[in-house]
Amino acid sequence: MTISDWLLDPSGLTPHGFCLSWLPGLIWLHAGSDAVIGLSYFSIPLTLAWFVRRRNDLAYRWVGHLFVAFILACGLTHVLSIMTLWVPAYGAEGVVKAVTALLSVATAAMLWPVVPRVLALPTPGQLSRLNVELTRTIQEQERTAALLRESEARVLAANSELERRVAARTAELSAANAQLTEVLAERAAALEALANSEAEYRASFEAAAVGKVQVNPETGRLLRVNNAFARMLGYAPADLAGQVDWRALLWAEDRAAEGVEFARLMSGEANDYVRELRFRRRDGSPVWGRVSATLVRKASARLPPLLLAVVEDIDTMHKTALALKESETRLRLAAEGAKLGVWEMDLARGLCWVDRRTAAMTGGTLPAETWFSLDGPEYAAWADWIHPDDREERAGGLRLLQMGAAELVQMQYRVRRADGGLDSPGDAPGDAGEHRAPWIWLSHRSAIVARDPVTWTPTRATGVLIDVTERAEAEAALRVAKADLEQVVVERTAALKQRDLLLREVYHRVKNNLQVIDGLVMMQSLQLSDPEARQALMGLRSRVYALGLVHQQLMTSPDLETFDIAPFLEELASNILQSGAEVGITLDLDLCPLIVNLDFAIPLGLLVTELITNSLKHAFPNGTGTITLSMRRRDEGGVLLVVADDGDGGAHLMESGAAKNGAAEGRTGGYRRGLGGAIVKGLVAQLDGTIAMRFDTGTRADIILPTPVAAP
Amino acid sequence: MSTLEDCVLVVDDEFLIAETLSIQIRDMGLTVCGTAATAADAIAMAKAQRPRLVLMDMRLKGAGDGVDAALAIHESVGSKVIFITASREPATLERINMDHPAAILYKPVFGRQLQTVVRDVWAAAAQDAAG
């Protein structure tokens, strides 16, 4: 019997199915149940094995492995149970069962001692509690560590601060020490120098440019003064040293205040004494000096202390400072009075400063009285306030200044009105009248006030800003008014031209008519045989001629209204003489220029005509002689016109009539009767003048007339 | 230039003035060969009569003024011309001077003025003719 026979068919036994009578129901019940159990028993250890493999932290892993082995073995017994239904492999089945048994026993046996140990293992609940506790402990530990570190750092910091302080204090101490050493050395040197060269000291005292004084502080008496001090006060040193009290040299008003300070120095309360005060010059005028005084206590107590004072002449400086202050005040008043805004520009640092008025003009865009950056938002906002059309001009001007190309720039530009107005120039509505322009005009003058001494680029500029809106608007209004006026002038000129034309025409016609009248008179006279009648008509023609000549002169004058009467009188007189029959009569003329108008010229022309005609008619029986015509301005006002002849005064005419009344009484130059006399009297009256006739040497008429209005 | 007659032509559109001038010319012993009131008449009469002297008014009736007539007469006949004008305006004088007048008299012409001027011009004209 082979081993395989033993295993599969040990004794020719019948399969197990036989015992079940091959009843299919029983057979398949057994086979099915065993199959299910077997598969389950294969599945359980598989999962168990998987679990154990993954949980490699498990205690007693080998228990798991035992369970796997014995359950697998159990599963195998059930497979063999199915097999034995049809194959009598009872040997194999037994072997398997034996193995299973061994495994089971082993497992069972081993489990007993394990259980108490497994029970001793902590549960997950316990573990998590433990975990929480552990975490807390750890946190606490960390906190403690942090506190520890912190305090450590503090200690470190405190330590280094301490070290630093120690170092600083050490440095200070060593510096002070060095200084002290230096001072001591200096002092020693100075003392040495002082001791060694008293002569040198005296020389320096005497020759110093500043005033030096030694005073006995107890008596106040000047012990020594140098030249500079004496000169400052207008004395010679000998006048002061040992002669004068220190206080006597002070300006009275400063003396009292000075006394208090001086007392403090004397009492040792103050170590030095520095004051600016006035001295009284010899001539009584004040002079400002800066006094630096020290009280020197001599080492040997027997010697009295000594007051040493250095007196600088700060009169000019002081007065300059006063003048500067005054001029600043004046400037500020001027700026306020003129409503000037003030700018300052620090070009080197790119900063700008404006006063309150400028800030107000910019509508508060720029801050007042503080320095701000030219690149900052305030300045950019201000640039937006400027009229777009004017920005370029302003920027150009400022560029010139910043580059230093111009010492002074003047710009005029518009900025938005601070108290409102409209947003843009295009918005201006048609409702003029009440409407205010949305822009104001600013006049901006800036000048460079400081330059870099090396590169010569401008570092500082200052400027003033004036609101010139009113002026600009007034100028615009003026321009309009001027244009209107020019139009009026053009119209007036045209009207005047028209008037001139008319006047010329009138004068022309008047003259033509006078010529016609003259012709008529002449023709009439040709008809007359009576010489007296012809003479009368001749006189008429002279008068007509005078009228015509006035119009002729008027036509040549530029304004058609006035002319110089001198050439007129000359022409008139010459023509009257020419028209007379006599050729031996000469004319002596002495006429000043006199501008007259028609109303003055016509009566005067007629007057002269009458007088000359009369002379021609009566004065010269021999047909020879001189007629004098002169006109001059009188110093006491008015015009003196003289018409005279050197004839016989008409004496020859009166031989028969008035001889017995005496020559002087009867000589009337032919004026007693006739038209001529009446005309002369009437015309003089018309001219508001006076006439005086003299007949002693020839006939002489002195006519005084008021200066005509037209005469300049 | 052909010979001229010993007579005077008076040109003025005012009858009375022309007449007065004529009387004064005759008083001097000279002959008046006619009076004209327009430029055209003046030229025509001057051509017909060939006067040695013309007294010429500036303003005339109708088209053309004294200067127009004087220029034409000067050109075609060669008479001496004395202008007699009521105007002393520069424009008028400039125009008169275009003709290089023998003399200019201004209205009102008075007394011996005319005689003096006419005598001088006549003498010069006679000398020209003789020369």
mmCIF file of N, CA and C in Angstrom, chain A residues 502-542:
data_model
loop_
_atom_site.group_PDB
_atom_site.id
_atom_site.type_symbol
_atom_site.label_atom_id
_atom_site.label_comp_id
_atom_site.label_asym_id
_atom_site.label_seq_id
_atom_site.Cartn_x
_atom_site.Cartn_y
_atom_site.Cartn_z
ATOM 1 N N LEU A 502 -17.840 173.419 -47.223
ATOM 2 C CA LEU A 502 -18.926 174.398 -47.283
ATOM 3 C C LEU A 502 -18.398 175.806 -47.062
ATOM 4 N N LEU A 503 -17.503 175.942 -46.052
ATOM 5 C CA LEU A 503 -16.969 177.262 -45.729
ATOM 6 C C LEU A 503 -16.216 177.852 -46.919
ATOM 7 N N ARG A 504 -15.379 176.995 -47.533
ATOM 8 C CA ARG A 504 -14.615 177.472 -48.683
ATOM 9 C C ARG A 504 -15.543 177.970 -49.786
ATOM 10 N N GLU A 505 -16.606 177.184 -49.967
ATOM 11 C CA GLU A 505 -17.567 177.565 -50.997
ATOM 12 C C GLU A 505 -18.177 178.933 -50.667
ATOM 13 N N VAL A 506 -18.545 179.103 -49.361
ATOM 14 C CA VAL A 506 -19.159 180.360 -48.945
ATOM 15 C C VAL A 506 -18.190 181.522 -49.154
ATOM 16 N N TYR A 507 -16.937 181.321 -48.691
ATOM 17 C CA TYR A 507 -15.942 182.392 -48.848
ATOM 18 C C TYR A 507 -15.741 182.744 -50.315
ATOM 19 N N HIS A 508 -15.688 181.689 -51.118
ATOM 20 C CA HIS A 508 -15.491 181.889 -52.547
ATOM 21 C C HIS A 508 -16.597 182.757 -53.126
ATOM 22 N N ARG A 509 -17.813 182.401 -52.726
ATOM 23 C CA ARG A 509 -18.947 183.151 -53.266
ATOM 24 C C ARG A 509 -18.944 184.590 -52.763
ATOM 25 N N VAL A 510 -18.599 184.750 -51.460
ATOM 26 C CA VAL A 510 -18.552 186.103 -50.902
ATOM 27 C C VAL A 510 -17.571 186.952 -51.695
ATOM 28 N N LYS A 511 -16.406 186.372 -51.965
ATOM 29 C CA LYS A 511 -15.379 187.134 -52.694
ATOM 30 C C LYS A 511 -15.824 187.476 -54.115
ATOM 31 N N ASN A 512 -16.406 186.484 -54.740
ATOM 32 C CA ASN A 512 -16.913 186.726 -56.090
ATOM 33 C C ASN A 512 -17.945 187.839 -56.099
ATOM 34 N N ASN A 513 -18.823 187.785 -55.065
ATOM 35 C CA ASN A 513 -19.862 188.808 -54.982
ATOM 36 C C ASN A 513 -19.252 190.176 -54.756
ATOM 37 N N LEU A 514 -18.191 190.203 -53.884
ATOM 38 C CA LEU A 514 -17.540 191.486 -53.617
ATOM 39 C C LEU A 514 -16.916 192.031 -54.901
ATOM 40 N N GLN A 515 -16.367 191.100 -55.680
ATOM 41 C CA GLN A 515 -15.783 191.518 -56.967
ATOM 42 C C GLN A 515 -16.865 192.099 -57.880
ATOM 43 N N VAL A 516 -18.027 191.433 -57.843
ATOM 44 C CA VAL A 516 -19.145 191.916 -58.663
ATOM 45 C C VAL A 516 -19.563 193.309 -58.195
ATOM 46 N N ILE A 517 -19.652 193.479 -56.832
ATOM 47 C CA ILE A 517 -20.058 194.780 -56.295
ATOM 48 C C ILE A 517 -19.054 195.850 -56.713
ATOM 49 N N ASP A 518 -17.749 195.432 -56.596
ATOM 50 C CA ASP A 518 -16.685 196.372 -56.978
ATOM 51 C C ASP A 518 -16.845 196.806 -58.436
ATOM 52 N N GLY A 519 -17.173 195.791 -59.257
ATOM 53 C CA GLY A 519 -17.375 196.098 -60.684
ATOM 54 C C GLY A 519 -18.541 197.063 -60.877
ATOM 55 N N LEU A 520 -19.636 196.798 -60.141
ATOM 56 C CA LEU A 520 -20.812 197.654 -60.266
ATOM 57 C C LEU A 520 -20.483 199.090 -59.857
ATOM 58 N N VAL A 521 -19.767 199.211 -58.708
ATOM 59 C CA VAL A 521 -19.423 200.543 -58.217
ATOM 60 C C VAL A 521 -18.540 201.265 -59.223
ATOM 61 N N MET A 522 -17.604 200.468 -59.772
ATOM 62 C CA MET A 522 -16.682 201.087 -60.724
ATOM 63 C C MET A 522 -17.428 201.600 -61.952
ATOM 64 N N MET A 523 -18.355 200.739 -62.438
ATOM 65 C CA MET A 523 -19.106 201.145 -63.622
ATOM 66 C C MET A 523 -19.958 202.356 -63.324
ATOM 67 N N GLN A 524 -20.498 202.356 -62.069
ATOM 68 C CA GLN A 524 -21.314 203.506 -61.667
ATOM 69 C C GLN A 524 -20.478 204.777 -61.658
ATOM 70 N N SER A 525 -19.253 204.632 -61.116
ATOM 71 C CA SER A 525 -18.418 205.829 -60.975
ATOM 72 C C SER A 525 -18.030 206.394 -62.337
ATOM 73 N N LEU A 526 -17.966 205.468 -63.342
ATOM 74 C CA LEU A 526 -17.613 205.935 -64.687
ATOM 75 C C LEU A 526 -18.711 206.829 -65.255
ATOM 76 N N GLN A 527 -19.941 206.607 -64.698
ATOM 77 C CA GLN A 527 -21.064 207.390 -65.191
ATOM 78 C C GLN A 527 -21.104 208.794 -64.588
ATOM 79 N N LEU A 528 -20.323 208.965 -63.495
ATOM 80 C CA LEU A 528 -20.418 210.215 -62.764
ATOM 81 C C LEU A 528 -19.380 211.209 -63.266
ATOM 82 N N SER A 529 -19.770 212.438 -63.269
ATOM 83 C CA SER A 529 -18.800 213.443 -63.690
ATOM 84 C C SER A 529 -18.297 214.249 -62.493
ATOM 85 N N ASP A 530 -19.118 214.259 -61.401
ATOM 86 C CA ASP A 530 -18.738 215.019 -60.212
ATOM 87 C C ASP A 530 -17.562 214.315 -59.528
ATOM 88 N N PRO A 531 -16.402 215.003 -59.429
ATOM 89 C CA PRO A 531 -15.219 214.344 -58.846
ATOM 90 C C PRO A 531 -15.431 213.930 -57.398
ATOM 91 N N GLU A 532 -16.236 214.706 -56.655
ATOM 92 C CA GLU A 532 -16.471 214.346 -55.246
ATOM 93 C C GLU A 532 -17.257 213.046 -55.138
ATOM 94 N N ALA A 533 -18.236 212.930 -56.021
ATOM 95 C CA ALA A 533 -19.037 211.714 -56.030
ATOM 96 C C ALA A 533 -18.170 210.518 -56.416
ATOM 97 N N ARG A 534 -17.287 210.722 -57.397
ATOM 98 C CA ARG A 534 -16.407 209.644 -57.822
ATOM 99 C C ARG A 534 -15.465 209.252 -56.682
ATOM 100 N N GLN A 535 -15.020 210.276 -55.954
ATOM 101 C CA GLN A 535 -14.152 210.031 -54.800
ATOM 102 C C GLN A 535 -14.881 209.173 -53.753
ATOM 103 N N ALA A 536 -16.146 209.524 -53.542
ATOM 104 C CA ALA A 536 -16.934 208.776 -52.558
ATOM 105 C C ALA A 536 -17.059 207.320 -52.979
ATOM 106 N N LEU A 537 -17.319 207.098 -54.273
ATOM 107 C CA LEU A 537 -17.439 205.706 -54.732
ATOM 108 C C LEU A 537 -16.114 204.979 -54.622
ATOM 109 N N MET A 538 -15.007 205.723 -54.838
ATOM 110 C CA MET A 538 -13.678 205.123 -54.700
ATOM 111 C C MET A 538 -13.477 204.620 -53.258
ATOM 112 N N GLY A 539 -13.943 205.498 -52.287
ATOM 113 C CA GLY A 539 -13.860 205.079 -50.872
ATOM 114 C C GLY A 539 -14.658 203.816 -50.622
ATOM 115 N N LEU A 540 -15.814 203.758 -51.256
ATOM 116 C CA LEU A 540 -16.655 202.569 -51.119
ATOM 117 C C LEU A 540 -15.916 201.329 -51.610
ATOM 118 N N ARG A 541 -15.219 201.504 -52.741
ATOM 119 C CA ARG A 541 -14.496 200.359 -53.299
ATOM 120 C C ARG A 541 -13.385 199.896 -52.348
ATOM 121 N N SER A 542 -12.712 200.841 -51.662
ATOM 122 C CA SER A 542 -11.674 200.457 -50.696
ATOM 123 C C SER A 542 -12.255 199.593 -49.591
#
